[in-house]
PDB file of C-alpha atoms in Angstrom:
ATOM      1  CA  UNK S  17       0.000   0.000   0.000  1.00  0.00           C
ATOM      2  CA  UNK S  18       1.466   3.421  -1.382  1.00  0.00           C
ATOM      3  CA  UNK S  19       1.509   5.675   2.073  1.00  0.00           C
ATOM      4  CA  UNK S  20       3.525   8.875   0.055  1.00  0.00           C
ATOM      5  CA  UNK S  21       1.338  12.214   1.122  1.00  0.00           C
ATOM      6  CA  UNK S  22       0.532  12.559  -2.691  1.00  0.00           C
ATOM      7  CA  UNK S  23      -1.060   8.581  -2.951  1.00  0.00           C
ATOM      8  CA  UNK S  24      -4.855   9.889  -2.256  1.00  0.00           C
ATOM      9  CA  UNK S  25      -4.695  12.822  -4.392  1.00  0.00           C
ATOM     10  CA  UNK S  26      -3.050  10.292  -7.330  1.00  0.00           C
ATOM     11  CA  UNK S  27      -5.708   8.048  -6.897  1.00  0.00           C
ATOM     12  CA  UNK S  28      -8.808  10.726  -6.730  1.00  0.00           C
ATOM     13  CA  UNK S  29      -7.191  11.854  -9.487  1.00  0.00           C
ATOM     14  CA  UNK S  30      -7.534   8.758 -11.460  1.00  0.00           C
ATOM     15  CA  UNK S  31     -11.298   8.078 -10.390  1.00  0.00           C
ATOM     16  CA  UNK S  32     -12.119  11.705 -11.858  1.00  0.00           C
ATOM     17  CA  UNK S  33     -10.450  11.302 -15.045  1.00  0.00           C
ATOM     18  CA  UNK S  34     -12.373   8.171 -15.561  1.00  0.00           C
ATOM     19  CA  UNK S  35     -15.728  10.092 -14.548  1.00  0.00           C
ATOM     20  CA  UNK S  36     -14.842  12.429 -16.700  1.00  0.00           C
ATOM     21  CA  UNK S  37     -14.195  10.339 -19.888  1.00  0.00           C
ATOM     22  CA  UNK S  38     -17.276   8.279 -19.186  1.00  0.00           C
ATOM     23  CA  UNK S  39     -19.266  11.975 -18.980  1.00  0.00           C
ATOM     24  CA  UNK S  40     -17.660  12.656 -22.505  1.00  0.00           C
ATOM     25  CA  UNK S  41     -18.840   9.408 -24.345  1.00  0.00           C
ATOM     26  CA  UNK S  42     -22.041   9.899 -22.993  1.00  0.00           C
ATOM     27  CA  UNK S  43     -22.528  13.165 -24.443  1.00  0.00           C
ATOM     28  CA  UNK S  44     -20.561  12.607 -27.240  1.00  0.00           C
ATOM     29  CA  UNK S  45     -22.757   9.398 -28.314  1.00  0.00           C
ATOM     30  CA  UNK S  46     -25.793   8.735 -25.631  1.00  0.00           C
ATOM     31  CA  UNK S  47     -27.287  12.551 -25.375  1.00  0.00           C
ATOM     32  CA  UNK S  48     -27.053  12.422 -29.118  1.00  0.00           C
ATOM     33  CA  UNK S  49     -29.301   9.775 -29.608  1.00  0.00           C
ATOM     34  CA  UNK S  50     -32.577   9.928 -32.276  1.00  0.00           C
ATOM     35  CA  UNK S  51     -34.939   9.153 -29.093  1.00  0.00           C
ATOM     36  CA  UNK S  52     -35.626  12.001 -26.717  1.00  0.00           C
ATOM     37  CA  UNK S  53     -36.211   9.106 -23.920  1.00  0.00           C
ATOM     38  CA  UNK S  54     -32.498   7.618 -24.207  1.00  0.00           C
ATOM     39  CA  UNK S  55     -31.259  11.751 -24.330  1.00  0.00           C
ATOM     40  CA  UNK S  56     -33.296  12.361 -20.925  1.00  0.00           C
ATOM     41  CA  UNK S  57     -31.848   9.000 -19.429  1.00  0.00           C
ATOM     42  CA  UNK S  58     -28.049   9.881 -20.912  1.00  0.00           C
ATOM     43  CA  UNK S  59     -28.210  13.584 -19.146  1.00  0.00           C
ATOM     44  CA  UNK S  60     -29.646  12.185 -15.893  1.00  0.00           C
ATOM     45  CA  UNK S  61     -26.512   9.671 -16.035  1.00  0.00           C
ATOM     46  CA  UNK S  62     -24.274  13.031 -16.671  1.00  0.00           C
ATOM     47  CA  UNK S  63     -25.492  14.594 -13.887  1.00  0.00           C
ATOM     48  CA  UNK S  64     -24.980  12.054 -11.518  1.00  0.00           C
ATOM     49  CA  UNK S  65     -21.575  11.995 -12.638  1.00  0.00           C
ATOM     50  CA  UNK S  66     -21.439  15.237 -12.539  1.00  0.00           C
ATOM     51  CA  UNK S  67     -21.835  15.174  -8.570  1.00  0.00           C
ATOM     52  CA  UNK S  68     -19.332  12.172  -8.239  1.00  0.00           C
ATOM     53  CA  UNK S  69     -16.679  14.221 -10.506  1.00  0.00           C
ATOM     54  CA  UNK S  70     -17.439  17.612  -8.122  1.00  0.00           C
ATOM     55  CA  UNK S  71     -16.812  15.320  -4.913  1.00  0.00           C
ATOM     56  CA  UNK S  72     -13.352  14.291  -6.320  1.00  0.00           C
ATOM     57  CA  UNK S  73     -12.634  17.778  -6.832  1.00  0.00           C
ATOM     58  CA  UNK S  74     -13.012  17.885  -3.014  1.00  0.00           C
ATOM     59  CA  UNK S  75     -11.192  15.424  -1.714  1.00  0.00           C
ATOM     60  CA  UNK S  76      -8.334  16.570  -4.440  1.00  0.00           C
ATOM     61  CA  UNK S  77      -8.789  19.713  -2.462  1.00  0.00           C
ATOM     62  CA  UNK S  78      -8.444  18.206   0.981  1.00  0.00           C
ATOM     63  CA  UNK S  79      -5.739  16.304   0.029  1.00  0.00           C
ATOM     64  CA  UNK S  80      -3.390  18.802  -1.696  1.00  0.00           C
ATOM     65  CA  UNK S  81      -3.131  20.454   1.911  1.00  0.00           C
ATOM     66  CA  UNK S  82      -1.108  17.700   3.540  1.00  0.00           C
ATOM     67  CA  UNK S  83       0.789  17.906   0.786  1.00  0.00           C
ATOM     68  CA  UNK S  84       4.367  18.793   1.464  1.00  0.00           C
ATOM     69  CA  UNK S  85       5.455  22.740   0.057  1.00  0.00           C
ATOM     70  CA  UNK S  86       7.991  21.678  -2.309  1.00  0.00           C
ATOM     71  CA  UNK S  87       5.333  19.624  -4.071  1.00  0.00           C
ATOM     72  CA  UNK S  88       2.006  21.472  -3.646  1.00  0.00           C
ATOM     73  CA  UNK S  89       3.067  23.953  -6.987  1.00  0.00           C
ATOM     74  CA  UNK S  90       2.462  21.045  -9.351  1.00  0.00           C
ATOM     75  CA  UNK S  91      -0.492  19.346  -7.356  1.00  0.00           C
ATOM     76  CA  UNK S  92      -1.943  22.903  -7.534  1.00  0.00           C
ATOM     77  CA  UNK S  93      -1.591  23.070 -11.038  1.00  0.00           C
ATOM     78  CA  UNK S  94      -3.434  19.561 -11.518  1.00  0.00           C
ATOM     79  CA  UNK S  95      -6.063  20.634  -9.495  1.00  0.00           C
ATOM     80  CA  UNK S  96      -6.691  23.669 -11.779  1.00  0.00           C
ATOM     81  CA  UNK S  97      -6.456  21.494 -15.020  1.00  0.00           C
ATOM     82  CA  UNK S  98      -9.160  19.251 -13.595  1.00  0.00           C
ATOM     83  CA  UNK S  99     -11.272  21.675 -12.219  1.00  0.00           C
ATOM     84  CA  UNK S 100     -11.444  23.355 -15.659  1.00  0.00           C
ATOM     85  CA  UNK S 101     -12.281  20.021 -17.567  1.00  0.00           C
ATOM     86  CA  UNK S 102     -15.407  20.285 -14.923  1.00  0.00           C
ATOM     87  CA  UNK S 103     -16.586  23.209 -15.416  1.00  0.00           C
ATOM     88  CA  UNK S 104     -16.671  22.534 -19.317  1.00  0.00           C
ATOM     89  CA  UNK S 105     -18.364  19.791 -18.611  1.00  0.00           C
ATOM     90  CA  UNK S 106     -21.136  21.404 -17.298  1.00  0.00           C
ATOM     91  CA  UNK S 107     -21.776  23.835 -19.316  1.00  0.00           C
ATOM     92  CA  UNK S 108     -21.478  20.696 -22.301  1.00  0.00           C
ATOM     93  CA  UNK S 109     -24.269  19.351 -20.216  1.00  0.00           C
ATOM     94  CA  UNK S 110     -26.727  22.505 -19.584  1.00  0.00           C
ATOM     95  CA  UNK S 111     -26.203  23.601 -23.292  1.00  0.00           C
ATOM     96  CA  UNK S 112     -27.570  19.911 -24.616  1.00  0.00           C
ATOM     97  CA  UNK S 113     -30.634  20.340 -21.492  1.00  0.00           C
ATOM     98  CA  UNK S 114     -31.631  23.455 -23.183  1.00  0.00           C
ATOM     99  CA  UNK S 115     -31.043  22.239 -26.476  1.00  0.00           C
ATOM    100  CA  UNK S 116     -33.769  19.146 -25.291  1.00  0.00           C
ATOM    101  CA  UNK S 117     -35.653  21.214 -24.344  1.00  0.00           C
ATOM    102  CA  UNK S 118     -36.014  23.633 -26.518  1.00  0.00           C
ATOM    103  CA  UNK S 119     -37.021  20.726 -29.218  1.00  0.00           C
ATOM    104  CA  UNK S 120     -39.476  19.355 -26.523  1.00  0.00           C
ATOM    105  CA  UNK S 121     -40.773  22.492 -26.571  1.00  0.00           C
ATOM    106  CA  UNK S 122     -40.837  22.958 -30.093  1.00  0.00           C
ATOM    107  CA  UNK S 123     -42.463  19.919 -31.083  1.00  0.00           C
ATOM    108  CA  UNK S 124     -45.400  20.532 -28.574  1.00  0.00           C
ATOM    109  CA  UNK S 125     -45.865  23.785 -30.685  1.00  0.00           C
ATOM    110  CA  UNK S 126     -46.103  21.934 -33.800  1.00  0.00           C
ATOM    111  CA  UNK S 127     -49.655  21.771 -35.891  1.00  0.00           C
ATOM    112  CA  UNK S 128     -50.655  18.422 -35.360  1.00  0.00           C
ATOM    113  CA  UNK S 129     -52.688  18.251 -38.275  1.00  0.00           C
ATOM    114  CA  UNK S 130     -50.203  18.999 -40.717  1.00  0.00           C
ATOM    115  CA  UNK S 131     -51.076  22.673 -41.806  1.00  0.00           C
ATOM    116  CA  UNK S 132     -48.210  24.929 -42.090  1.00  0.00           C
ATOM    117  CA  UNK S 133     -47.099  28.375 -41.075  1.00  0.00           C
ATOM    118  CA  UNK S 134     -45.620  31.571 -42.840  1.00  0.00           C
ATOM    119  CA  UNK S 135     -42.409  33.142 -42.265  1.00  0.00           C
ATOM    120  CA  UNK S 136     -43.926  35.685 -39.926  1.00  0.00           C
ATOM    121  CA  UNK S 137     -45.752  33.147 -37.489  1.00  0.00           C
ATOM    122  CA  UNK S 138     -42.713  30.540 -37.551  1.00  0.00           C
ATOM    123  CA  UNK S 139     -44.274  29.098 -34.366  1.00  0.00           C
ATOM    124  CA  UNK S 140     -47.566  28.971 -35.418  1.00  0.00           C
ATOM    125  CA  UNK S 141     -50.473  30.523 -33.314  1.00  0.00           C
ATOM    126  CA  UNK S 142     -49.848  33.558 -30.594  1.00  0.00           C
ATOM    127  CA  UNK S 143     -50.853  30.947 -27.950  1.00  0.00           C
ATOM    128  CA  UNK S 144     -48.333  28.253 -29.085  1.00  0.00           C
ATOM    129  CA  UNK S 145     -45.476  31.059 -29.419  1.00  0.00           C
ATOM    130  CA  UNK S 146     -46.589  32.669 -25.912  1.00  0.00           C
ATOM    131  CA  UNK S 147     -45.745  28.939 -24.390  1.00  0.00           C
ATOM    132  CA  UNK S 148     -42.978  28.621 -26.194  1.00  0.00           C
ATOM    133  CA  UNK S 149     -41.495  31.764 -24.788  1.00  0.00           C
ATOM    134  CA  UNK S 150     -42.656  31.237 -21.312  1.00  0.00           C
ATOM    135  CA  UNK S 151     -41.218  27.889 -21.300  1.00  0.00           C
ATOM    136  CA  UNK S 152     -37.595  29.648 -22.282  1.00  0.00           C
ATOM    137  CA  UNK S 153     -38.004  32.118 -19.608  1.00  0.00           C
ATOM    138  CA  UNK S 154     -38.785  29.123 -17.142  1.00  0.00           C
ATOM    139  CA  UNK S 155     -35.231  27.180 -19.120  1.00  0.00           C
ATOM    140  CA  UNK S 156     -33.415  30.505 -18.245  1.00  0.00           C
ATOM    141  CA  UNK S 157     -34.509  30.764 -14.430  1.00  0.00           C
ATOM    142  CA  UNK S 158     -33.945  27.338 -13.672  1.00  0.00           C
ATOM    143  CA  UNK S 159     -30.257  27.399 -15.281  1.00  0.00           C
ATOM    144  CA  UNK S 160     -29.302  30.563 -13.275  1.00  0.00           C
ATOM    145  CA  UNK S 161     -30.699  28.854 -10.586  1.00  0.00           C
ATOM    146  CA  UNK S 162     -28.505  25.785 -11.325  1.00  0.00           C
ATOM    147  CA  UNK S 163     -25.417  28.603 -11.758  1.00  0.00           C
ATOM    148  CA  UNK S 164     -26.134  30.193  -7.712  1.00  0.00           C
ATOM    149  CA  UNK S 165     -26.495  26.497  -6.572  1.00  0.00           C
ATOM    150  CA  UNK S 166     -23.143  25.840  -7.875  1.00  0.00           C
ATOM    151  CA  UNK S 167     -21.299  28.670  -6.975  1.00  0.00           C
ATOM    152  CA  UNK S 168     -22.835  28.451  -3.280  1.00  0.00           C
ATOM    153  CA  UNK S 169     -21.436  24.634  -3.298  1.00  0.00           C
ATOM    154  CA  UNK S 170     -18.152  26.233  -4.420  1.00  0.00           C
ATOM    155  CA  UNK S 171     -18.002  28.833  -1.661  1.00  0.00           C
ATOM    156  CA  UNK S 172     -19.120  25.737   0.688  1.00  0.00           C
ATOM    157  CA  UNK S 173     -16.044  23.934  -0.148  1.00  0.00           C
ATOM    158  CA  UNK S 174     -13.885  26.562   0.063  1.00  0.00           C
ATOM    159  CA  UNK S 175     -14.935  27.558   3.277  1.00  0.00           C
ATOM    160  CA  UNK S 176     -14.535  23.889   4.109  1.00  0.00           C
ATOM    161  CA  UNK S 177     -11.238  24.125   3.193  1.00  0.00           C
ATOM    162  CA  UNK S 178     -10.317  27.210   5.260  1.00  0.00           C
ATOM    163  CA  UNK S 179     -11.725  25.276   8.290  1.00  0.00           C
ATOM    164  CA  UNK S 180      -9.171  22.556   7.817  1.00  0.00           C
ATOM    165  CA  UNK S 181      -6.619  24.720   7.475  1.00  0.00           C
ATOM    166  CA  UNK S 182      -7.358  27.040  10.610  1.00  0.00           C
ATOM    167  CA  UNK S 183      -8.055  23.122  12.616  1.00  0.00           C
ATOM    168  CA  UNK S 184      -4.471  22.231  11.676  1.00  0.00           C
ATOM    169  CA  UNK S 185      -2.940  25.569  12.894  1.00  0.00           C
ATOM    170  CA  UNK S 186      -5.268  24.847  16.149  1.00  0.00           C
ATOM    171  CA  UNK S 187      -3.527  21.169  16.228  1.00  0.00           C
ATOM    172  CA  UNK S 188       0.047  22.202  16.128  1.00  0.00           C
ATOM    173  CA  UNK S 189      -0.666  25.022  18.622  1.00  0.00           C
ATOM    174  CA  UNK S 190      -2.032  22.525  20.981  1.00  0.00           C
ATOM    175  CA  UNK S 191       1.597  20.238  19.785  1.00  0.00           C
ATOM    176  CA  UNK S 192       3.706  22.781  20.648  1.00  0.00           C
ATOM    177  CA  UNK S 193       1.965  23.932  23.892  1.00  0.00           C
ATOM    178  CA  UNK S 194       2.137  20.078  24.972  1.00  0.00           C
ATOM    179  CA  UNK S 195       5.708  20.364  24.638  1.00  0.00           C
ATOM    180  CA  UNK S 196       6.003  23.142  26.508  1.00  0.00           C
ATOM    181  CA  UNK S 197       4.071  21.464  29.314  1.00  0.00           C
ATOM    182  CA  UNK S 198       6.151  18.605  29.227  1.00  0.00           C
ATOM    183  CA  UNK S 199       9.626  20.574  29.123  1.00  0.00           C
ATOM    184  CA  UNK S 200       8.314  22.393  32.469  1.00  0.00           C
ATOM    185  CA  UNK S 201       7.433  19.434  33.829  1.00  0.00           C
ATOM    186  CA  UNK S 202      10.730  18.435  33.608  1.00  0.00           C
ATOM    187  CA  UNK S 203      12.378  21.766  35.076  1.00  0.00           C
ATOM    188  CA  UNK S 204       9.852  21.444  38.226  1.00  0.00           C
ATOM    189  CA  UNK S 205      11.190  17.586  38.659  1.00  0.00           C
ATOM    190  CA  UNK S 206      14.473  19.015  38.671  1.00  0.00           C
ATOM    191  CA  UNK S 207      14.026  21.994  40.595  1.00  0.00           C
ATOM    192  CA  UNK S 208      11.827  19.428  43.593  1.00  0.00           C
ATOM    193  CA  UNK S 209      14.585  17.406  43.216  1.00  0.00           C
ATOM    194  CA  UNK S 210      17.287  20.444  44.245  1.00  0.00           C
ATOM    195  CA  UNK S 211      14.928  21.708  47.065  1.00  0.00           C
ATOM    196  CA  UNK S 212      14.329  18.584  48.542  1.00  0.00           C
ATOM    197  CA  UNK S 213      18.435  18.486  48.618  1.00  0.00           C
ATOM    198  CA  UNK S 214      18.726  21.467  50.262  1.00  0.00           C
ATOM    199  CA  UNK S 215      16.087  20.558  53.028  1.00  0.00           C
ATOM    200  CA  UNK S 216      18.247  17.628  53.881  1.00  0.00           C
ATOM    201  CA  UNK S 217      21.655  19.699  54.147  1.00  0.00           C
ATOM    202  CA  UNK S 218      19.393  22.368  56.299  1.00  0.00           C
ATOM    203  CA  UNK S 219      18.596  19.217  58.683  1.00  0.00           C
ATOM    204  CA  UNK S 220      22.153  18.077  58.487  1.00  0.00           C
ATOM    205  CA  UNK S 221      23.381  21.488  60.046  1.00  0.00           C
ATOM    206  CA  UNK S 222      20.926  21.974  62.395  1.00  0.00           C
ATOM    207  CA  UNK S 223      21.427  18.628  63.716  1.00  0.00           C
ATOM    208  CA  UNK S 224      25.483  19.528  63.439  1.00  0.00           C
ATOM    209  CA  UNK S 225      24.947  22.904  64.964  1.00  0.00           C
ATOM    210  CA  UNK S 226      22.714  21.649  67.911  1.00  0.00           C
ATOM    211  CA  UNK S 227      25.618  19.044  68.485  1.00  0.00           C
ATOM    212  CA  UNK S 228      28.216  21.557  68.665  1.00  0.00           C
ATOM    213  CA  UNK S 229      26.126  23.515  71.080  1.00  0.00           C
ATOM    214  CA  UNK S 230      25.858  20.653  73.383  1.00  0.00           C
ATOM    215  CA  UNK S 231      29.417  20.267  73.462  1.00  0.00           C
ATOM    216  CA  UNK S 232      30.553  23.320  74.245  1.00  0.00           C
ATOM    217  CA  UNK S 233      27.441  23.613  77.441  1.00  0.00           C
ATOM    218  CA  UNK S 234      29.116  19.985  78.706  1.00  0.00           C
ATOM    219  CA  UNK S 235      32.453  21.506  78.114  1.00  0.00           C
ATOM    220  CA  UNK S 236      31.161  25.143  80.414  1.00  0.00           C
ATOM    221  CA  UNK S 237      29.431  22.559  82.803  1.00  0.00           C
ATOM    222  CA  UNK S 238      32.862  20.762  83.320  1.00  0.00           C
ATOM    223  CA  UNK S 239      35.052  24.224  83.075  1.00  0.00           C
ATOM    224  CA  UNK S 240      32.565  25.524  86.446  1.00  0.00           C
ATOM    225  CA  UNK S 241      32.602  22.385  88.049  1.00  0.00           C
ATOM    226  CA  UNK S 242      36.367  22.050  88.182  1.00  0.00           C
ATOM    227  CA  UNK S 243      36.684  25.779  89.266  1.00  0.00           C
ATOM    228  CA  UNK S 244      33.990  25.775  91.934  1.00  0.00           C
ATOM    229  CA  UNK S 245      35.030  22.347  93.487  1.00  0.00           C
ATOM    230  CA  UNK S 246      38.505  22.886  93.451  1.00  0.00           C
TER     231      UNK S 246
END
């Protein structure tokens, strides 16, 4: 098993280009299709793909912090690359939607009985052109809406991102203030260790000094003695 810091980044890597090439043959071939069913069923297939390719892009993100500095330029760089091939990818995918729908649209606007329409009424009856336009307008509003959702799951990940990073400054403060602990720790062992030395050579002189003491009263004792019985 490949432990290098740069082994889950290589290997997310690998699972999005694969997404993406499978996204590519699907629109390429699938979402070109003659039925409008197997179109619908191809771009629901995209889309979940889609999601799977913009979760790699964050773990790739995730990853490419733990990666060391003298590295991260080039990781950095094939984050970029990939996150570019996504967001082509999407657009790819919205352009065919509206270009589905648009001939949903248009074929629900069609004469069903066959009678044709001039150059000036190229969608037939007011009513039938009002739809069509309406449904457009309702195309447009959902795709912007698509565009906010996006960009709010982009700011999402990148403030995800900042709250790894600020974690890991959090972590090694709480490293290094461990350390710190454990280094004064040590100077109070030592500096018990000294005090408790000098309690002992306090008891040692008092018990010398009290000794001395006692020999010189004996010696005054004997001194008197001898000059008051003699």
């Amino acid at each position: 098993m490949d432990n290098s810091p740069t082994a889950l980044f290589d290997s997310y890597e690998q699972d999005f280009k694969q997404i993406i090439s499978s996204i590519r043959d699907k629109l390429d071939g699938e979402a070109k299709g003659e039925s409008a069913e197997q179109r619908k069923a191809a771009l629901r297939r995209v889309e979940m793909e889609l999601d799977e390719a913009d979760e790699m892009i964050s773990q790739m993100e995730i990853e490419i912090q733990g990666i060391p500095q003298s590295l991260k330029a080039s990781f950095q760089s094939r984050l970029k690359s990939s996150k570019n091939d996504l967001t082509r990818y999407k657009k790819l995918s919205k352009d065919v939607h509206s270009q589905i729908a648009r001939t949903d649209l248009l074929s629900r606007a069609s004469p069903s009985g066959g009678a044709t329409f001039s150059s000036d009424e190229p969608y037939g009856p007011n009513g039938d052109r009002q739809r069509l336009l309406a449904g457009t307008t309702i195309l447009e509003d959902g795709s912007r809406r698509l565009l906010d959702s996006q960009r709010i799951a982009l700011e999402t990940e990148e403030q995800g991102a900042d709250i790894l990073r600020s974690l890991r400054g959090q972590r090694e403060q709480i490293e290094n203030a461990r350390d710190t602990l454990q280094r004064a720790d040590t100077s109070i062992d030592r500096a018990t260790g000294t005090l408790k030395k000098m309690i002992r050579r306090m008891y040692q002189q008092r018990v010398v000094t009290a000794a001395i003491i006692f020999v010189l009263v004996v010696l005054i004792c004997v001194i008197l003695w001898f000059k008051l019985v003699r």
